[in-house]
């Protein structure tokens, strides 16, 4: 007994001392298996590839080429750098599933902090590389094209975009008090966005306090300042189609926003005439595109369906990356808008609307423009045959 015991002990010590070496060997093999699974299984199945990466193979390959140089790291004498495709894969899975950094670390055989650093760097690269081409600053021609889209698809003339806000739930920021505490009883930042007639984002503003209302966030935004100072490069007022009436280009929002010359909101719901009810209905048809955009966004990128457990600046970068990826996919796969919103329903989402508090005032010009549009919608030229259904 005494002679066999030291041998067992020595054998146990030998096995233990070999363990770090085994880990070093197994780590790249395990990661390689994950990528092998991607290449062998998903590339052969287009539907599964889309569910895994949220985009088609051609879009993923192009995205990899766009981000390649910014994600490339140098090898050292001590370790081989994680490749750009691996970094992109980890980040897209984080955005698509909302898995924790620790869960992804186990899945890809990486360190927890490594995964965190990869995601943080990659979402910044995605925004920096994709924003100029997939969410560029609109010019006069862009606004005209957007307005044509709303006229053709939703029969709303001179509409330059639909605007609304959504709460993105966060883990409580350190020492933030009640600034990020919203009306739902959660901590959040607000995504304020404007979209076109096909639910593609035109302008986004991310990071406002969750305690703020849509109207307050809007009036504190750079976009509002540019709108008020006439620096948005909106086209000059023109005739409403098939009429002699001149009207400016407008954005459409809900009752949380102020009524301005270039921003329409519904009539108050009390004691509405038939004309006002029809106007509200027609405005709602155009405005719902931003709701559709938010729905597709949270269906594609599940990170928005649960509290994001990072600091505010990091969370802001994550939201910006999901928005620009939303546009990137729509620009390359325009027929997939309905499919992108059908991964699952949005019943349990933490991606919630901002409260519809009354907007801060109105202007006489805003009232005049709204009345002009109301008259147009109830005229033979501007009416649609089904709009009277809202009066029943």
Short mmCIF file of C-alpha atoms in Angstrom, two decimals:
data_model
loop_
_atom_site.label_atom_id
_atom_site.label_comp_id
_atom_site.label_asym_id
_atom_site.label_seq_id
_atom_site.Cartn_x
_atom_site.Cartn_y
_atom_site.Cartn_z
CA UNK A 1 0.00 0.00 0.00
CA UNK A 2 2.76 2.38 0.94
CA UNK A 3 4.62 1.73 -2.32
CA UNK A 4 1.59 2.35 -4.57
CA UNK A 5 0.44 5.52 -2.86
CA UNK A 6 3.43 7.69 -3.94
CA UNK A 7 3.00 6.51 -7.53
CA UNK A 8 -0.64 7.65 -7.52
CA UNK A 9 0.39 10.90 -6.00
CA UNK A 10 3.17 11.44 -8.54
CA UNK A 11 0.79 10.57 -11.38
CA UNK A 12 -1.79 13.10 -10.09
CA UNK A 13 0.89 15.80 -9.88
CA UNK A 14 2.06 15.05 -13.42
CA UNK A 15 -1.50 15.27 -14.78
CA UNK A 16 -2.11 18.54 -12.95
CA UNK A 17 1.08 20.16 -14.22
CA UNK A 18 0.15 19.24 -17.78
CA UNK A 19 -3.27 20.91 -17.50
CA UNK A 20 -2.20 24.49 -18.45
CA UNK A 21 -0.49 23.11 -21.55
CA UNK A 22 -3.66 21.22 -22.48
CA UNK A 23 -5.74 24.36 -22.02
CA UNK A 24 -3.45 26.23 -24.39
CA UNK A 25 -3.93 23.49 -26.98
CA UNK A 26 -7.67 23.07 -26.53
CA UNK A 27 -8.52 26.76 -26.62
CA UNK A 28 -7.85 27.43 -30.33
CA UNK A 29 -9.23 24.00 -31.26
CA UNK A 30 -12.49 24.77 -29.47
CA UNK A 31 -12.77 28.16 -31.14
CA UNK A 32 -11.91 26.53 -34.44
CA UNK A 33 -14.75 24.07 -33.91
CA UNK A 34 -17.17 26.96 -33.46
CA UNK A 35 -16.01 28.51 -36.74
CA UNK A 36 -16.01 25.10 -38.40
CA UNK A 37 -19.63 24.73 -37.38
CA UNK A 38 -20.35 28.12 -38.94
CA UNK A 39 -18.59 27.31 -42.19
CA UNK A 40 -19.77 23.74 -42.64
CA UNK A 41 -23.33 23.90 -41.39
CA UNK A 42 -24.52 27.45 -41.86
CA UNK A 43 -22.99 28.23 -45.24
CA UNK A 44 -24.89 25.29 -46.72
CA UNK A 45 -28.17 26.41 -45.17
CA UNK A 46 -29.14 29.97 -46.11
CA UNK A 47 -32.07 30.11 -43.69
CA UNK A 48 -29.98 29.04 -40.70
CA UNK A 49 -27.21 31.42 -41.71
CA UNK A 50 -29.67 34.33 -41.65
CA UNK A 51 -30.97 33.30 -38.24
CA UNK A 52 -27.43 33.04 -36.89
CA UNK A 53 -25.97 36.24 -38.33
CA UNK A 54 -29.22 38.14 -39.07
CA UNK A 55 -28.09 38.69 -42.67
CA UNK A 56 -27.41 36.79 -45.87
CA UNK A 57 -24.02 35.30 -46.68
CA UNK A 58 -23.24 37.97 -49.27
CA UNK A 59 -24.02 40.75 -46.77
CA UNK A 60 -21.86 39.12 -44.11
CA UNK A 61 -18.93 38.76 -46.52
CA UNK A 62 -19.21 42.40 -47.53
CA UNK A 63 -19.42 43.49 -43.88
CA UNK A 64 -16.29 41.49 -43.13
CA UNK A 65 -14.44 43.21 -45.99
CA UNK A 66 -15.60 46.66 -44.82
CA UNK A 67 -14.44 46.14 -41.23
CA UNK A 68 -11.39 43.96 -41.93
CA UNK A 69 -8.66 46.57 -41.58
CA UNK A 70 -10.10 48.17 -38.45
CA UNK A 71 -10.55 44.81 -36.69
CA UNK A 72 -7.17 43.36 -37.65
CA UNK A 73 -4.72 42.93 -34.76
CA UNK A 74 -1.03 41.99 -34.86
CA UNK A 75 0.24 38.63 -33.67
CA UNK A 76 2.84 38.65 -30.90
CA UNK A 77 5.48 36.21 -29.73
CA UNK A 78 3.12 35.10 -26.97
CA UNK A 79 -0.21 34.69 -28.72
CA UNK A 80 -1.95 34.67 -32.03
CA UNK A 81 -4.36 37.57 -32.48
CA UNK A 82 -8.11 36.93 -32.69
CA UNK A 83 -9.04 37.33 -36.34
CA UNK A 84 -11.49 39.95 -37.69
CA UNK A 85 -14.04 37.28 -38.65
CA UNK A 86 -13.96 35.88 -35.12
CA UNK A 87 -14.41 39.37 -33.64
CA UNK A 88 -17.30 40.07 -35.97
CA UNK A 89 -18.93 36.73 -35.20
CA UNK A 90 -18.71 37.24 -31.43
CA UNK A 91 -20.17 40.74 -31.70
CA UNK A 92 -23.03 39.80 -34.02
CA UNK A 93 -23.98 36.91 -31.72
CA UNK A 94 -23.92 39.27 -28.74
CA UNK A 95 -26.22 41.71 -30.52
CA UNK A 96 -28.46 39.02 -32.00
CA UNK A 97 -28.97 36.95 -28.84
CA UNK A 98 -28.37 39.32 -25.94
CA UNK A 99 -26.24 36.64 -24.26
CA UNK A 100 -24.02 37.77 -21.41
CA UNK A 101 -20.31 38.25 -21.92
CA UNK A 102 -19.71 35.26 -19.64
CA UNK A 103 -22.00 33.03 -21.69
CA UNK A 104 -20.26 34.03 -24.93
CA UNK A 105 -16.89 33.50 -23.25
CA UNK A 106 -17.84 29.87 -22.53
CA UNK A 107 -19.29 29.42 -26.01
CA UNK A 108 -16.24 30.76 -27.88
CA UNK A 109 -13.60 29.69 -25.33
CA UNK A 110 -12.45 33.22 -24.69
CA UNK A 111 -11.93 35.22 -21.54
CA UNK A 112 -14.83 37.21 -20.15
CA UNK A 113 -12.94 40.51 -20.42
CA UNK A 114 -11.69 39.55 -23.88
CA UNK A 115 -15.26 39.16 -25.12
CA UNK A 116 -16.23 42.46 -23.52
CA UNK A 117 -13.32 44.26 -25.16
CA UNK A 118 -14.02 42.66 -28.55
CA UNK A 119 -17.67 43.74 -28.48
CA UNK A 120 -16.84 47.26 -27.35
CA UNK A 121 -14.25 47.77 -30.09
CA UNK A 122 -16.33 46.14 -32.82
CA UNK A 123 -19.55 48.10 -32.26
CA UNK A 124 -17.52 51.29 -32.54
CA UNK A 125 -15.97 50.06 -35.78
CA UNK A 126 -19.41 49.12 -37.16
CA UNK A 127 -20.74 52.62 -36.55
CA UNK A 128 -17.62 54.36 -37.83
CA UNK A 129 -17.45 52.33 -41.06
CA UNK A 130 -21.16 51.94 -41.87
CA UNK A 131 -22.65 55.29 -40.86
CA UNK A 132 -21.21 57.33 -43.77
CA UNK A 133 -22.66 54.94 -46.35
CA UNK A 134 -25.78 53.52 -44.67
CA UNK A 135 -26.97 56.44 -42.53
CA UNK A 136 -25.46 59.52 -44.19
CA UNK A 137 -26.45 63.05 -43.26
CA UNK A 138 -29.46 63.85 -45.50
CA UNK A 139 -29.22 66.58 -48.14
CA UNK A 140 -31.92 68.31 -50.15
CA UNK A 141 -32.16 65.52 -52.69
CA UNK A 142 -32.43 62.89 -49.93
CA UNK A 143 -35.36 64.70 -48.29
CA UNK A 144 -37.14 64.88 -51.66
CA UNK A 145 -36.71 61.13 -52.20
CA UNK A 146 -37.99 60.39 -48.69
CA UNK A 147 -41.05 62.58 -49.26
CA UNK A 148 -41.76 60.82 -52.56
CA UNK A 149 -41.67 57.50 -50.70
CA UNK A 150 -44.26 58.64 -48.15
CA UNK A 151 -46.48 59.98 -50.92
CA UNK A 152 -46.33 56.77 -52.93
CA UNK A 153 -46.60 54.25 -50.08
CA UNK A 154 -48.66 56.06 -47.46
CA UNK A 155 -50.38 58.90 -49.34
CA UNK A 156 -48.94 61.60 -47.08
CA UNK A 157 -47.49 64.50 -49.11
CA UNK A 158 -44.27 66.37 -48.31
CA UNK A 159 -43.42 64.08 -45.38
CA UNK A 160 -39.68 64.08 -44.67
CA UNK A 161 -39.83 61.37 -41.99
CA UNK A 162 -41.60 59.81 -39.01
CA UNK A 163 -40.21 60.50 -35.53
CA UNK A 164 -40.54 58.74 -32.18
CA UNK A 165 -38.52 57.52 -29.21
CA UNK A 166 -37.93 54.22 -27.40
CA UNK A 167 -36.47 53.31 -24.03
CA UNK A 168 -33.47 50.96 -24.02
CA UNK A 169 -33.28 49.34 -20.60
CA UNK A 170 -29.99 49.43 -18.68
CA UNK A 171 -28.49 48.10 -15.52
CA UNK A 172 -28.65 51.01 -13.06
CA UNK A 173 -25.74 53.37 -13.88
CA UNK A 174 -23.41 54.13 -10.97
CA UNK A 175 -24.21 57.31 -9.02
CA UNK A 176 -26.89 58.36 -11.52
CA UNK A 177 -29.68 59.01 -9.04
CA UNK A 178 -33.05 59.15 -10.79
CA UNK A 179 -31.80 60.64 -14.08
CA UNK A 180 -32.11 57.37 -16.00
CA UNK A 181 -35.17 56.10 -14.08
CA UNK A 182 -38.16 56.01 -16.45
CA UNK A 183 -41.94 55.92 -16.04
CA UNK A 184 -41.91 52.10 -16.35
CA UNK A 185 -39.84 51.81 -13.18
CA UNK A 186 -36.60 50.85 -14.98
CA UNK A 187 -33.32 52.52 -15.77
CA UNK A 188 -32.91 53.37 -19.44
CA UNK A 189 -31.50 55.59 -22.12
CA UNK A 190 -33.67 56.87 -24.96
CA UNK A 191 -33.27 56.17 -28.65
CA UNK A 192 -34.86 59.04 -30.60
CA UNK A 193 -35.09 58.27 -34.30
CA UNK A 194 -36.51 59.47 -37.61
CA UNK A 195 -37.21 56.96 -40.37
CA UNK A 196 -38.29 56.97 -44.01
CA UNK A 197 -41.32 55.36 -45.67
CA UNK A 198 -39.63 51.93 -45.63
CA UNK A 199 -38.73 52.06 -41.92
CA UNK A 200 -35.06 52.81 -42.54
CA UNK A 201 -33.42 55.15 -40.04
CA UNK A 202 -32.49 58.61 -41.31
CA UNK A 203 -31.37 60.29 -38.08
CA UNK A 204 -30.84 58.87 -34.58
CA UNK A 205 -30.12 60.45 -31.21
CA UNK A 206 -29.03 58.01 -28.49
CA UNK A 207 -28.22 58.44 -24.82
CA UNK A 208 -30.79 60.85 -23.37
CA UNK A 209 -31.93 60.27 -19.79
CA UNK A 210 -34.75 57.75 -19.41
CA UNK A 211 -36.66 60.18 -17.20
CA UNK A 212 -37.15 62.57 -20.14
CA UNK A 213 -40.15 62.74 -22.47
CA UNK A 214 -40.10 62.55 -26.26
CA UNK A 215 -40.82 66.25 -26.63
CA UNK A 216 -38.17 67.25 -24.12
CA UNK A 217 -35.51 65.04 -25.71
CA UNK A 218 -36.43 66.30 -29.16
CA UNK A 219 -36.18 69.96 -28.17
CA UNK A 220 -32.80 69.35 -26.54
CA UNK A 221 -31.41 67.52 -29.57
CA UNK A 222 -29.03 68.81 -32.22
CA UNK A 223 -31.63 67.89 -34.83
CA UNK A 224 -34.18 70.30 -33.35
CA UNK A 225 -31.61 73.08 -33.20
CA UNK A 226 -30.81 72.57 -36.87
CA UNK A 227 -34.51 72.41 -37.72
CA UNK A 228 -35.25 75.64 -35.87
CA UNK A 229 -32.28 77.40 -37.45
CA UNK A 230 -33.19 76.14 -40.96
CA UNK A 231 -29.95 74.19 -41.28
CA UNK A 232 -31.39 70.79 -42.21
CA UNK A 233 -31.26 71.53 -45.94
CA UNK A 234 -34.96 70.80 -46.30
CA UNK A 235 -36.30 71.70 -49.75
CA UNK A 236 -38.28 74.92 -50.06
CA UNK A 237 -42.08 74.75 -49.67
CA UNK A 238 -43.78 73.51 -52.84
CA UNK A 239 -47.27 72.75 -54.10
CA UNK A 240 -49.04 69.76 -52.63
CA UNK A 241 -49.42 67.25 -55.50
CA UNK A 242 -52.36 67.99 -57.84
CA UNK A 243 -53.23 71.23 -56.02
CA UNK A 244 -52.26 74.89 -56.07
CA UNK A 245 -51.65 74.93 -52.31
CA UNK A 246 -48.10 75.65 -51.12
CA UNK A 247 -46.90 73.77 -48.02
CA UNK A 248 -43.53 73.05 -46.35
CA UNK A 249 -41.91 69.65 -45.88
CA UNK A 250 -42.87 68.19 -42.49
CA UNK A 251 -42.02 65.44 -40.04
CA UNK A 252 -44.79 63.46 -38.34
CA UNK A 253 -44.88 62.51 -34.67
CA UNK A 254 -47.33 61.69 -31.89
CA UNK A 255 -48.88 64.03 -29.35
CA UNK A 256 -45.66 64.10 -27.29
CA UNK A 257 -44.03 66.40 -29.82
CA UNK A 258 -44.62 70.13 -30.29
CA UNK A 259 -46.65 71.37 -33.24
CA UNK A 260 -44.33 73.35 -35.51
CA UNK A 261 -44.26 74.51 -39.09
CA UNK A 262 -42.14 71.47 -40.03
CA UNK A 263 -43.47 69.03 -37.42
CA UNK A 264 -47.03 67.67 -37.38
CA UNK A 265 -48.78 65.99 -34.48
CA UNK A 266 -52.39 64.75 -34.14
CA UNK A 267 -55.30 66.90 -33.06
CA UNK A 268 -56.22 66.45 -29.38
CA UNK A 269 -58.61 63.53 -29.00
CA UNK A 270 -61.41 65.45 -27.29
CA UNK A 271 -64.38 66.57 -29.39
CA UNK A 272 -62.87 65.69 -32.75
CA UNK A 273 -64.70 66.62 -35.93
CA UNK A 274 -64.78 64.18 -38.84
CA UNK A 275 -62.10 66.18 -40.65
CA UNK A 276 -59.79 66.07 -37.64
CA UNK A 277 -60.33 62.33 -37.15
CA UNK A 278 -59.41 61.71 -40.78
CA UNK A 279 -56.29 63.86 -40.42
CA UNK A 280 -55.26 61.90 -37.32
CA UNK A 281 -55.79 58.64 -39.19
CA UNK A 282 -53.72 59.72 -42.18
CA UNK A 283 -50.95 61.02 -39.94
CA UNK A 284 -50.99 57.75 -38.00
CA UNK A 285 -50.54 55.73 -41.22
CA UNK A 286 -47.36 57.63 -41.99
CA UNK A 287 -46.11 57.74 -38.40
CA UNK A 288 -46.45 53.98 -37.83
CA UNK A 289 -43.33 53.41 -39.95
CA UNK A 290 -41.14 54.43 -37.05
CA UNK A 291 -42.97 51.95 -34.82
CA UNK A 292 -42.35 49.30 -37.46
CA UNK A 293 -38.66 50.24 -37.53
CA UNK A 294 -38.37 49.85 -33.76
CA UNK A 295 -40.19 46.51 -33.90
CA UNK A 296 -37.87 45.12 -36.56
CA UNK A 297 -34.83 46.47 -34.73
CA UNK A 298 -35.63 44.71 -31.45
CA UNK A 299 -36.66 41.50 -33.24
CA UNK A 300 -33.34 41.30 -35.05
CA UNK A 301 -31.08 42.41 -32.22
CA UNK A 302 -32.23 40.76 -28.98
CA UNK A 303 -29.77 42.73 -26.90
CA UNK A 304 -32.47 45.44 -26.96
CA UNK A 305 -35.00 43.08 -25.34
CA UNK A 306 -33.26 42.86 -21.99
CA UNK A 307 -31.35 45.17 -19.65
CA UNK A 308 -27.93 45.95 -21.10
CA UNK A 309 -25.42 45.37 -18.32
CA UNK A 310 -22.77 47.89 -19.35
CA UNK A 311 -22.07 51.54 -18.69
CA UNK A 312 -24.03 54.25 -20.50
CA UNK A 313 -21.34 55.14 -23.08
CA UNK A 314 -20.90 51.48 -24.02
CA UNK A 315 -24.69 50.98 -24.22
CA UNK A 316 -24.95 54.02 -26.49
CA UNK A 317 -22.39 52.49 -28.86
CA UNK A 318 -24.32 49.21 -28.87
CA UNK A 319 -27.61 50.91 -29.81
CA UNK A 320 -25.93 52.95 -32.55
CA UNK A 321 -24.41 49.76 -33.99
CA UNK A 322 -27.79 47.99 -34.10
CA UNK A 323 -29.39 50.96 -35.88
CA UNK A 324 -26.71 51.22 -38.55
CA UNK A 325 -26.78 47.42 -39.05
CA UNK A 326 -30.56 47.72 -39.49
CA UNK A 327 -29.95 50.12 -42.40
CA UNK A 328 -27.04 48.07 -43.74
CA UNK A 329 -29.23 44.98 -44.09
CA UNK A 330 -32.17 46.86 -45.59
CA UNK A 331 -29.96 48.49 -48.20
CA UNK A 332 -28.74 45.08 -49.35
CA UNK A 333 -31.78 42.92 -48.62
CA UNK A 334 -34.79 45.21 -49.18
CA UNK A 335 -37.27 42.35 -49.57
CA UNK A 336 -36.54 40.94 -46.12
CA UNK A 337 -38.19 43.71 -44.06
CA UNK A 338 -41.07 41.44 -43.00
CA UNK A 339 -38.80 38.45 -42.38
CA UNK A 340 -36.52 40.56 -40.21
CA UNK A 341 -39.44 41.31 -37.90
CA UNK A 342 -40.62 37.73 -37.59
CA UNK A 343 -38.01 36.04 -35.44
CA UNK A 344 -40.38 36.17 -32.46
CA UNK A 345 -43.06 38.47 -31.13
CA UNK A 346 -42.16 41.47 -29.04
CA UNK A 347 -44.42 40.71 -26.07
CA UNK A 348 -41.74 40.58 -23.38
CA UNK A 349 -39.45 43.23 -24.81
CA UNK A 350 -37.85 45.82 -22.54
CA UNK A 351 -37.61 48.06 -25.60
CA UNK A 352 -40.54 50.27 -24.60
CA UNK A 353 -42.11 53.46 -25.98
CA UNK A 354 -41.42 56.78 -24.36
CA UNK A 355 -44.41 58.36 -22.57
CA UNK A 356 -46.77 60.42 -24.69
CA UNK A 357 -46.73 63.51 -22.53
CA UNK A 358 -48.22 66.61 -24.16
CA UNK A 359 -45.73 68.44 -26.37
CA UNK A 360 -44.35 71.81 -25.35
CA UNK A 361 -46.64 74.26 -27.10
CA UNK A 362 -47.27 75.01 -30.72
CA UNK A 363 -46.82 77.76 -33.27
CA UNK A 364 -49.32 79.57 -35.43
CA UNK A 365 -47.45 78.37 -38.52
CA UNK A 366 -47.76 74.78 -37.28
CA UNK A 367 -51.52 75.14 -36.86
CA UNK A 368 -51.85 76.65 -40.32
CA UNK A 369 -49.89 73.86 -41.99
CA UNK A 370 -51.89 71.21 -40.12
CA UNK A 371 -55.16 72.79 -41.26
CA UNK A 372 -53.92 72.89 -44.86
CA UNK A 373 -53.11 69.17 -44.75
CA UNK A 374 -56.44 68.41 -43.06
CA UNK A 375 -58.30 70.14 -45.88
CA UNK A 376 -56.23 68.26 -48.46
CA UNK A 377 -56.96 64.87 -46.88
CA UNK A 378 -60.71 65.53 -46.95
CA UNK A 379 -60.75 66.91 -50.50
CA UNK A 380 -61.51 64.77 -53.59
CA UNK A 381 -57.88 65.17 -54.66
CA UNK A 382 -56.24 64.06 -51.42
CA UNK A 383 -58.72 61.58 -49.93
CA UNK A 384 -58.44 57.79 -50.06
CA UNK A 385 -61.59 55.71 -50.33
CA UNK A 386 -61.05 53.70 -47.13
CA UNK A 387 -60.40 56.64 -44.78
CA UNK A 388 -64.10 57.06 -43.97
CA UNK A 389 -63.96 53.71 -42.18
CA UNK A 390 -62.48 55.50 -39.17
CA UNK A 391 -65.72 57.47 -38.85
CA UNK A 392 -67.86 54.36 -38.38
#
